Coordinates of C-alpha atoms in Angstrom, one line a residue:
Chain A
M1 CA -28.4 12.8 -3.9
S2 CA -26.1 15.0 -2.0
A3 CA -23.8 13.5 0.6
R4 CA -25.1 15.7 3.4
G5 CA -28.4 14.4 4.7
A6 CA -28.1 11.0 3.1
T7 CA -28.0 7.8 5.2
P8 CA -24.3 7.4 6.2
L9 CA -24.3 3.7 5.7
R10 CA -26.9 1.4 4.1
C11 CA -26.3 -2.2 3.3
D12 CA -29.0 -4.3 1.6
R13 CA -28.9 -8.0 1.3
L14 CA -25.2 -8.2 1.1
V15 CA -23.7 -11.5 0.1
K16 CA -20.1 -12.5 0.0
R17 CA -18.8 -16.0 -0.7
F18 CA -15.3 -17.4 -0.5
G19 CA -15.4 -20.5 -2.6
D20 CA -18.0 -22.8 -1.0
V21 CA -18.2 -20.7 2.2
T22 CA -20.9 -18.0 2.4
A23 CA -19.1 -15.4 4.7
I24 CA -21.9 -12.8 4.5
D25 CA -25.4 -14.0 3.9
R26 CA -28.1 -11.5 2.8
L27 CA -27.1 -9.0 5.5
D28 CA -29.1 -5.7 5.9
L29 CA -27.8 -2.9 8.1
H30 CA -28.5 0.8 8.1
L31 CA -26.7 3.4 10.2
D32 CA -28.2 6.9 10.8
A33 CA -26.4 10.0 11.6
G34 CA -25.5 10.3 15.3
E35 CA -26.0 6.6 15.9
V36 CA -23.5 4.2 17.4
V37 CA -24.0 0.6 16.4
A38 CA -22.0 -2.2 17.8
L39 CA -21.5 -5.4 15.8
I40 CA -20.7 -8.3 18.0
G41 CA -20.0 -11.9 17.1
L42 CA -17.7 -14.9 17.6
N43 CA -14.5 -15.2 15.7
G44 CA -15.2 -15.9 12.0
A45 CA -18.8 -14.6 12.3
G46 CA -18.2 -12.1 9.4
K47 CA -17.7 -8.8 11.2
T48 CA -14.5 -7.9 9.4
T49 CA -15.7 -9.2 6.1
F50 CA -18.9 -7.1 6.4
M51 CA -16.9 -4.0 7.2
R52 CA -14.6 -4.6 4.2
L53 CA -17.7 -4.9 2.0
A54 CA -19.1 -1.7 3.4
L55 CA -15.8 0.1 2.6
A56 CA -15.5 -1.3 -0.9
M57 CA -12.3 -3.2 0.0
I58 CA -13.9 -6.4 -1.4
R59 CA -16.7 -6.8 -3.9
P60 CA -20.0 -8.4 -2.9
D61 CA -21.5 -11.4 -4.7
G62 CA -24.9 -9.9 -4.1
G63 CA -26.6 -7.0 -2.6
T64 CA -25.4 -3.4 -2.3
A65 CA -23.6 -1.2 0.1
S66 CA -23.8 2.6 -0.1
V67 CA -22.2 5.5 1.8
F68 CA -24.1 8.8 2.0
G69 CA -26.4 7.6 -0.7
R70 CA -23.9 6.4 -3.2
N71 CA -23.1 2.8 -4.0
V72 CA -19.6 2.1 -2.7
A73 CA -18.6 0.6 -6.0
T74 CA -18.9 4.0 -7.6
A75 CA -18.5 6.4 -4.6
G76 CA -15.9 9.1 -5.3
P77 CA -13.7 11.3 -3.1
D78 CA -16.7 13.5 -2.1
R79 CA -18.2 10.5 -0.3
W80 CA -15.0 8.9 1.0
R81 CA -13.6 12.1 2.5
A82 CA -16.4 11.9 5.1
V83 CA -15.5 8.3 6.1
G84 CA -12.9 7.2 8.6
Q85 CA -11.9 3.6 9.2
M86 CA -9.6 1.3 11.0
I87 CA -9.8 -2.2 9.7
E88 CA -7.1 -4.8 10.7
T89 CA -3.9 -2.8 10.4
P90 CA -3.5 0.8 11.7
F91 CA -2.4 3.5 9.3
A92 CA 1.2 3.5 10.5
Y93 CA 4.1 3.6 8.1
P94 CA 7.1 2.5 10.1
E95 CA 9.5 5.0 8.6
L96 CA 7.3 8.0 9.4
T97 CA 6.9 9.6 12.8
V98 CA 3.6 9.8 14.5
A99 CA 3.0 13.4 13.4
E100 CA 4.1 12.6 9.9
N101 CA 1.8 9.6 9.7
L102 CA -1.1 11.7 10.9
W103 CA -0.2 14.4 8.4
A104 CA -0.2 11.8 5.6
A105 CA -3.6 10.5 6.8
A106 CA -5.0 14.0 6.9
R107 CA -3.9 14.8 3.4
L108 CA -5.1 11.5 1.9
H109 CA -8.4 12.0 3.6
G110 CA -8.8 15.2 1.7
L111 CA -7.6 17.9 4.1
S112 CA -5.7 20.7 2.4
R113 CA -2.1 21.7 3.1
S114 CA -3.3 24.5 5.3
Q115 CA -5.9 22.4 7.2
A116 CA -3.8 19.4 7.9
P117 CA -1.3 20.7 10.5
G118 CA -4.1 22.0 12.8
S119 CA -6.0 18.8 12.6
V120 CA -2.9 16.8 13.3
T121 CA -2.1 18.9 16.4
W122 CA -5.7 18.5 17.6
V123 CA -5.8 14.7 17.1
I124 CA -2.4 14.2 18.7
E125 CA -3.6 16.0 21.8
R126 CA -7.0 14.3 21.8
L127 CA -5.5 10.7 21.5
G128 CA -2.8 11.5 24.1
L129 CA 0.0 11.0 21.6
G130 CA 1.9 14.2 22.5
G131 CA 4.9 12.4 24.0
Y132 CA 5.3 10.3 20.9
A133 CA 4.7 12.9 18.1
D134 CA 8.3 12.9 16.9
R135 CA 8.9 9.1 17.4
R136 CA 8.9 6.8 14.4
S137 CA 5.8 4.5 14.4
S138 CA 8.1 1.5 14.2
A139 CA 9.2 2.3 17.7
L140 CA 5.7 2.4 19.2
S141 CA 4.1 -0.2 21.4
L142 CA 1.2 -2.2 20.0
G143 CA -1.2 -0.1 22.0
N144 CA 0.2 3.2 20.9
R145 CA 0.2 2.0 17.3
Q146 CA -3.5 1.3 17.7
R147 CA -4.0 4.8 19.1
L148 CA -2.2 6.1 16.0
G149 CA -4.5 4.1 13.8
L150 CA -7.5 5.6 15.6
A151 CA -6.1 9.1 15.3
S152 CA -5.6 8.5 11.6
A153 CA -9.2 7.5 11.3
L154 CA -10.4 10.6 13.2
V155 CA -8.0 13.3 11.9
H156 CA -10.4 14.6 9.3
S157 CA -13.5 14.5 11.6
P158 CA -15.4 11.9 9.6
R159 CA -19.2 11.7 9.5
L160 CA -19.1 7.9 9.2
L161 CA -16.6 6.0 11.4
I162 CA -16.0 2.3 11.0
L163 CA -13.8 0.6 13.5
D164 CA -12.9 -3.1 13.7
E165 CA -11.9 -4.3 17.1
P166 CA -10.6 -0.8 18.1
T167 CA -9.9 -1.7 21.7
S168 CA -8.0 -5.0 21.1
A169 CA -4.6 -3.6 22.0
L170 CA -5.6 -0.6 24.1
D171 CA -4.9 -0.3 27.8
P172 CA -7.8 0.7 30.2
A173 CA -7.0 4.4 29.7
G174 CA -7.1 3.9 26.0
V175 CA -10.5 2.1 26.2
V176 CA -12.0 5.0 28.2
L177 CA -10.5 7.5 25.7
L178 CA -12.0 5.6 22.8
R179 CA -15.4 5.5 24.4
D180 CA -15.3 9.3 24.9
L181 CA -14.2 9.8 21.3
V182 CA -16.9 7.6 19.9
Q183 CA -19.6 9.3 22.0
E184 CA -18.2 12.8 21.1
A185 CA -18.3 11.9 17.4
A186 CA -21.9 10.7 17.6
R187 CA -22.9 13.8 19.5
T188 CA -21.6 15.9 16.6
G189 CA -23.7 13.9 14.1
A190 CA -21.3 11.1 13.0
A191 CA -22.5 7.6 12.5
V192 CA -20.3 5.0 14.1
L193 CA -20.0 1.3 13.5
V194 CA -17.8 -0.6 15.8
S195 CA -17.0 -4.3 16.2
S196 CA -15.8 -5.7 19.5
H197 CA -15.4 -8.8 21.6
H198 CA -15.7 -6.7 24.8
L199 CA -19.4 -6.8 25.5
D200 CA -19.3 -4.7 28.6
E201 CA -17.5 -2.0 26.7
V202 CA -20.0 -2.2 23.8
A203 CA -22.8 -1.9 26.3
R204 CA -21.4 1.4 27.5
V205 CA -21.0 3.1 24.1
A206 CA -23.6 1.7 21.7
D207 CA -27.1 2.8 20.9
R208 CA -27.8 -0.5 19.2
V209 CA -26.1 -3.9 19.4
E210 CA -26.4 -6.1 16.4
V211 CA -25.4 -9.8 16.7
I212 CA -23.8 -11.3 13.6
H213 CA -23.4 -15.1 13.4
R214 CA -22.3 -17.2 10.4
G215 CA -22.6 -14.1 8.2
R216 CA -26.1 -13.2 9.2
L217 CA -27.5 -10.6 11.5
V218 CA -29.4 -12.9 13.9
G219 CA -30.8 -10.3 16.2
E220 CA -30.5 -7.1 18.2
L221 CA -29.7 -6.8 21.9
P222 CA -30.5 -3.9 24.2
P223 CA -27.2 -2.3 25.1
R224 CA -28.3 -1.5 28.6
G225 CA -29.6 -5.0 29.3
L226 CA -28.7 -6.7 32.5
D227 CA -26.7 -9.6 31.2
L228 CA -25.5 -8.8 27.7
E229 CA -23.1 -11.7 27.6
H230 CA -25.8 -14.3 28.5
A231 CA -28.3 -12.8 26.0
F232 CA -25.6 -12.9 23.3
F233 CA -24.8 -16.6 23.8
E234 CA -28.5 -17.4 23.9
M235 CA -29.1 -15.6 20.6
V236 CA -26.1 -17.4 19.0
R237 CA -27.3 -20.8 20.3
A238 CA -30.8 -20.2 19.0
A239 CA -29.4 -19.2 15.6
D240 CA -27.4 -22.4 15.5
L241 CA -30.5 -24.4 16.4
D242 CA -32.5 -22.7 13.7
A243 CA -29.8 -23.5 11.2
T244 CA -29.7 -27.1 12.2
E245 CA -33.5 -27.5 12.0
S246 CA -33.5 -25.7 8.6
S247 CA -30.8 -28.0 7.4
A248 CA -32.7 -31.1 8.5
L249 CA -35.8 -29.8 6.7
G250 CA -33.9 -29.3 3.4
G251 CA -32.5 -25.9 4.0
S252 CA -32.5 -22.9 1.8
S253 CA -30.5 -22.3 -1.4
E254 CA -28.3 -19.7 0.3
E255 CA -27.7 -21.6 3.5
V256 CA -24.8 -20.5 5.6
H257 CA -21.9 -23.0 5.6
Chain B
M1 CA -3.0 13.9 -7.0
R2 CA -1.2 16.6 -5.0
A3 CA -1.9 14.8 -1.7
A4 CA -0.8 11.5 -3.1
F5 CA 2.4 13.0 -4.5
A6 CA 3.2 14.8 -1.2
V7 CA 2.6 11.7 0.9
E8 CA 4.6 9.4 -1.4
L9 CA 7.4 11.9 -1.6
L10 CA 7.6 12.0 2.2
K11 CA 7.6 8.2 2.4
L12 CA 10.5 8.0 -0.1
R13 CA 12.5 10.7 1.7
R14 CA 12.2 8.9 5.0
S15 CA 12.9 5.4 3.6
R16 CA 16.2 3.8 4.6
V17 CA 15.5 1.1 2.0
M18 CA 15.5 3.7 -0.8
L19 CA 18.5 5.5 0.6
A20 CA 20.5 2.3 0.7
T21 CA 19.3 1.3 -2.7
T22 CA 20.2 4.7 -4.2
L23 CA 23.7 4.5 -2.8
T24 CA 24.2 0.9 -3.9
V25 CA 23.0 1.6 -7.5
L26 CA 25.2 4.7 -7.7
L27 CA 28.4 3.3 -6.2
A28 CA 28.4 -0.5 -6.6
P29 CA 28.5 -0.7 -10.4
A30 CA 31.2 2.0 -10.8
L31 CA 33.4 0.4 -8.1
L32 CA 33.0 -3.0 -9.6
A33 CA 33.8 -1.6 -13.1
S34 CA 36.8 0.1 -11.6
A35 CA 38.0 -3.2 -10.1
F36 CA 37.5 -5.0 -13.5
A37 CA 39.4 -2.3 -15.4
S38 CA 42.1 -2.4 -12.8
A39 CA 42.4 -6.2 -13.1
A40 CA 42.5 -6.0 -16.9
G41 CA 45.5 -3.7 -16.7
Q42 CA 47.5 -6.0 -14.4
P43 CA 50.3 -8.1 -15.8
G44 CA 50.2 -11.8 -15.4
A45 CA 47.6 -14.5 -16.2
D46 CA 45.6 -15.1 -13.1
P47 CA 41.9 -16.0 -13.9
V48 CA 40.4 -12.7 -12.9
T49 CA 42.9 -10.7 -15.0
V50 CA 42.4 -13.0 -18.0
K51 CA 38.6 -12.8 -17.7
A52 CA 38.7 -9.0 -17.4
R53 CA 40.9 -8.6 -20.4
A54 CA 38.5 -10.8 -22.4
M55 CA 35.5 -8.7 -21.3
L56 CA 37.0 -5.3 -21.9
P57 CA 38.2 -3.6 -25.2
G58 CA 41.2 -2.0 -23.5
T59 CA 42.5 -0.5 -20.3
G60 CA 42.3 3.0 -18.7
W61 CA 39.1 5.0 -19.3
E62 CA 38.1 2.8 -22.3
G63 CA 38.1 -0.3 -20.2
Y64 CA 36.5 1.3 -17.2
V65 CA 33.6 2.8 -19.1
S66 CA 33.0 -0.3 -21.0
A67 CA 32.9 -2.3 -17.8
L68 CA 30.6 0.2 -16.3
A69 CA 28.1 -0.2 -19.2
Q70 CA 28.2 -4.0 -18.9
V71 CA 27.8 -4.0 -15.2
F72 CA 25.1 -1.3 -15.0
A73 CA 23.0 -3.1 -17.7
T74 CA 22.3 -5.8 -15.2
A75 CA 23.1 -4.3 -11.8
G76 CA 21.2 -1.1 -12.6
L77 CA 18.1 -3.0 -13.5
V78 CA 18.3 -5.2 -10.4
G79 CA 19.0 -2.2 -8.1
M80 CA 16.3 0.1 -9.5
G81 CA 13.9 -2.9 -9.8
F82 CA 14.5 -3.5 -6.1
G83 CA 13.5 0.1 -5.3
V84 CA 10.4 -0.2 -7.4
A85 CA 9.5 -3.6 -5.8
W86 CA 9.8 -2.0 -2.4
C87 CA 7.8 1.0 -3.3
F88 CA 4.9 -0.9 -4.8
G89 CA 5.1 -4.0 -2.6
R90 CA 5.5 -2.4 0.8
E91 CA 1.8 -1.6 1.4
Y92 CA 0.8 -5.2 0.7
A93 CA 3.7 -6.6 2.9
D94 CA 3.0 -4.4 5.9
R95 CA -0.8 -4.3 5.3
T96 CA -1.0 -0.6 5.2
I97 CA -2.8 -1.1 1.9
V98 CA -6.0 -1.4 3.9
S99 CA -5.7 2.3 4.8
L100 CA -5.6 3.3 1.2
Y101 CA -9.2 2.1 0.6
A102 CA -12.2 4.2 1.4
S103 CA -10.1 7.3 1.1
A104 CA -10.6 10.7 -0.5
T105 CA -7.4 10.1 -2.5
P106 CA -8.0 7.4 -5.1
R107 CA -5.6 4.5 -5.3
T108 CA -5.0 5.4 -8.9
A109 CA -3.5 8.7 -7.7
I110 CA -1.3 6.9 -5.2
A111 CA 0.0 4.5 -7.9
A112 CA 0.5 7.3 -10.4
A113 CA 2.4 9.3 -7.8
K114 CA 4.7 6.3 -7.1
L115 CA 5.4 5.9 -10.8
V116 CA 6.2 9.6 -11.3
L117 CA 8.5 9.8 -8.3
L118 CA 10.3 6.5 -9.2
T119 CA 10.8 7.9 -12.7
L120 CA 12.3 11.1 -11.2
W121 CA 14.4 9.0 -8.8
A122 CA 15.8 7.1 -11.8
V123 CA 16.6 10.3 -13.7
S124 CA 18.3 11.7 -10.6
I125 CA 20.4 8.5 -10.3
A126 CA 21.3 8.7 -14.0
V127 CA 22.3 12.4 -13.7
V128 CA 24.5 11.8 -10.7
L129 CA 25.9 8.5 -12.0
G130 CA 28.1 10.3 -14.6
P131 CA 30.0 12.6 -12.2
T132 CA 30.2 9.7 -9.7
A133 CA 31.8 7.5 -12.3
V134 CA 34.2 10.3 -13.2
L135 CA 35.2 10.8 -9.5
I136 CA 35.8 7.1 -9.0
G137 CA 37.9 7.0 -12.2
L138 CA 39.9 10.0 -11.0
A139 CA 40.3 8.5 -7.5
T140 CA 41.7 5.3 -9.0
G141 CA 44.3 7.1 -10.9
L142 CA 42.9 7.1 -14.4
G143 CA 43.5 10.8 -14.9
P144 CA 41.1 13.2 -16.7
P145 CA 38.7 11.4 -19.1
D146 CA 39.2 12.1 -22.8
A147 CA 36.5 13.0 -25.3
D148 CA 35.7 9.3 -26.1
A149 CA 35.3 8.5 -22.5
V150 CA 33.0 11.4 -21.9
A151 CA 30.9 10.3 -24.9
A152 CA 30.7 6.8 -23.6
L153 CA 29.8 8.1 -20.1
S154 CA 27.0 10.1 -21.7
R155 CA 25.6 6.9 -23.2
I156 CA 25.7 5.3 -19.7
V157 CA 23.7 8.2 -18.3
V158 CA 21.1 7.6 -20.9
L159 CA 21.3 3.8 -20.3
A160 CA 20.6 4.5 -16.6
M161 CA 17.5 6.6 -17.5
L162 CA 16.2 3.9 -19.8
T163 CA 17.0 1.3 -17.2
G164 CA 14.9 3.3 -14.6
L165 CA 12.0 3.2 -17.0
L166 CA 12.4 -0.6 -17.5
A167 CA 12.5 -1.1 -13.8
L168 CA 9.0 0.3 -13.6
I169 CA 7.8 -3.0 -15.1
V170 CA 8.5 -4.5 -11.7
A171 CA 5.6 -2.4 -10.3
I172 CA 3.0 -4.7 -11.9
F173 CA 4.6 -7.8 -10.4
A174 CA 4.6 -6.3 -6.9
S175 CA 1.0 -5.1 -7.4
V176 CA -0.5 -8.3 -8.8
G177 CA 1.6 -10.4 -6.6
R178 CA 0.7 -8.3 -3.5
G179 CA 4.2 -8.0 -2.1
Y180 CA 7.9 -8.3 -2.6
L181 CA 8.3 -12.0 -3.4
V182 CA 6.6 -12.1 -6.8
A183 CA 8.2 -8.7 -7.6
F184 CA 11.7 -10.1 -7.0
G185 CA 10.9 -13.2 -9.0
G186 CA 9.6 -11.0 -11.8
L187 CA 12.8 -8.9 -11.6
I188 CA 15.0 -12.0 -12.0
G189 CA 12.8 -13.0 -14.9
L190 CA 13.4 -9.6 -16.6
V191 CA 17.2 -10.0 -16.3
V192 CA 17.1 -13.5 -17.7
A193 CA 14.8 -12.5 -20.5
A194 CA 17.2 -9.7 -21.5
Q195 CA 20.1 -12.1 -21.7
V196 CA 18.2 -14.7 -23.7
A197 CA 17.1 -12.0 -26.2
V198 CA 20.7 -11.0 -26.8
L199 CA 21.8 -14.6 -27.2
A200 CA 18.9 -15.2 -29.6
G201 CA 20.1 -12.3 -31.7
I202 CA 16.9 -10.1 -31.2
G203 CA 18.4 -7.9 -28.4
A204 CA 18.1 -4.7 -30.5
W205 CA 14.4 -5.1 -30.8
F206 CA 13.9 -6.2 -27.2
P207 CA 13.3 -3.3 -24.9
L208 CA 14.9 -5.0 -21.9
S209 CA 18.2 -5.4 -23.7
S210 CA 18.4 -2.7 -26.4
P211 CA 19.6 0.1 -24.0
A212 CA 22.5 -1.9 -22.9
L213 CA 23.5 -2.9 -26.4
W214 CA 23.3 0.7 -27.5
A215 CA 25.3 1.9 -24.5
M216 CA 28.1 -0.7 -25.0
A217 CA 28.3 0.3 -28.7
D218 CA 30.1 -2.9 -29.5
P219 CA 30.1 -3.6 -33.3
A220 CA 30.2 -7.3 -32.6
L221 CA 26.8 -7.0 -30.8
G222 CA 25.2 -5.0 -33.7
S223 CA 23.8 -1.5 -33.7
V224 CA 20.6 -0.2 -32.1
S225 CA 18.5 2.4 -33.8
G226 CA 16.5 5.2 -32.3
A227 CA 13.3 3.5 -33.2
Q228 CA 14.4 0.4 -31.4
L229 CA 15.3 2.5 -28.3
A230 CA 11.9 4.2 -28.5
L231 CA 10.3 0.9 -27.6
V232 CA 11.6 1.3 -24.1
P233 CA 9.4 4.2 -23.0
I234 CA 6.5 2.7 -25.0
A235 CA 6.8 -0.6 -23.2
S236 CA 7.3 0.9 -19.7
S237 CA 4.4 3.3 -20.3
A238 CA 2.1 0.5 -21.2
V239 CA 3.1 -1.4 -18.1
A240 CA 2.7 1.7 -15.9
L241 CA -0.8 2.3 -17.2
S242 CA -1.6 -1.4 -16.5
T243 CA -0.3 -0.9 -13.0
V244 CA -2.5 2.1 -12.4
A245 CA -5.5 0.2 -13.8
W246 CA -4.8 -2.6 -11.4
W247 CA -4.7 -0.3 -8.4
R248 CA -8.0 1.1 -9.4
R249 CA -9.8 -2.2 -9.5
A250 CA -7.9 -4.6 -7.3
P251 CA -9.9 -5.8 -4.3
L252 CA -8.3 -6.9 -1.1
D253 CA -9.4 -10.5 -1.2

């Protein structure tokens, strides 16, 4: 199957265990082109672990993840060049300037020597990093380091973008900028998966909001709903109640711990 | 591979750690050897002078070059190993390793580029080490080196190249240990293993010690054959391939 036209991200019954703890429990998630999906959950719900599985950073104990139709375990450069990600730590080598970091990210993401400089100029301008282009990333504030990480994820115009807590260190202007960038990427056909604690922010940008709790997707919320926060906690509480009842009745063999 | 090579080269060029390591490896052993040679040539019986005389076969260029071979055998491995530990451990230590996953450039290419560049770095240090040692010798009043000294310095240049290859072994420690600490521990282990092999009388067959024994050319320590020296690139190549294989498969958990 060719990369173009294939589902950008498809995860089927993914399972990941760390010792006795089932961090991801039979999780299914599909992302279509042009779709923005928000993944929300409490701390430790499994958001980052799921994203790491989807990007082949860790190996699943069950199930499969594929990008553009190819299992991530065997996906090659042709698939990964269409993927941008920012998980945990931004792409920011402290000894390099902002422009050099972005050039490095562009080259590693598959842009040629001739393509990279133009893309770096574009993304520096788009992320508002012009005043910092020649500054070492070690001298940046936390927020600007996060902008640099986002710029590194976007510099090659990916068709699948996976962002873990991208607004955690951004100022309000940065949050608005990120929202514009995500919507712009989706308009041009990119699929975007974003995790966040900021439910109001998620509501503004997502087409679909998936709730993850104890490693399982426990439901979907309407992003334009009246009280997303209330609905989220209701869903989490109901999931806990189900788990308790299931446990009292003997539980399943793959029960979430 | 080209992208990985270009990016790794940029990181090395911009690194203050690698600059400081390069200068230390180039200058510290030669300056220390010069100090030893100078002490050995002093009259009197203070402890440093007595120890230096016992270590060195003579004074002047002969003593200086012999001291340099002895010092570089250990200090060179430690210094170059430090550089390798930094190069392979830094992504794990500062967590930029996460950015190297899900990328169009395979991690095997990144690891291979690091190994190639570190080999070139070691060769560059080796090539510059000879003239640097001569300049320090001239600056300390030893006068122009004679033919024997030039031959001995040539051996030290080869020793530095082989030491650079041996230092690549540290890459597997930094990779499997995911950072600097295990790498530094492994480096100390390599230095100790080399000393133990010499004391056990198998130094000529042990890749970690054979280059130093060959460079010192001390009949009391025995001779080292070309076949024995050839074990150095074989051993370091095997470890380098293992390191690349590790980078291909290693998950982040």
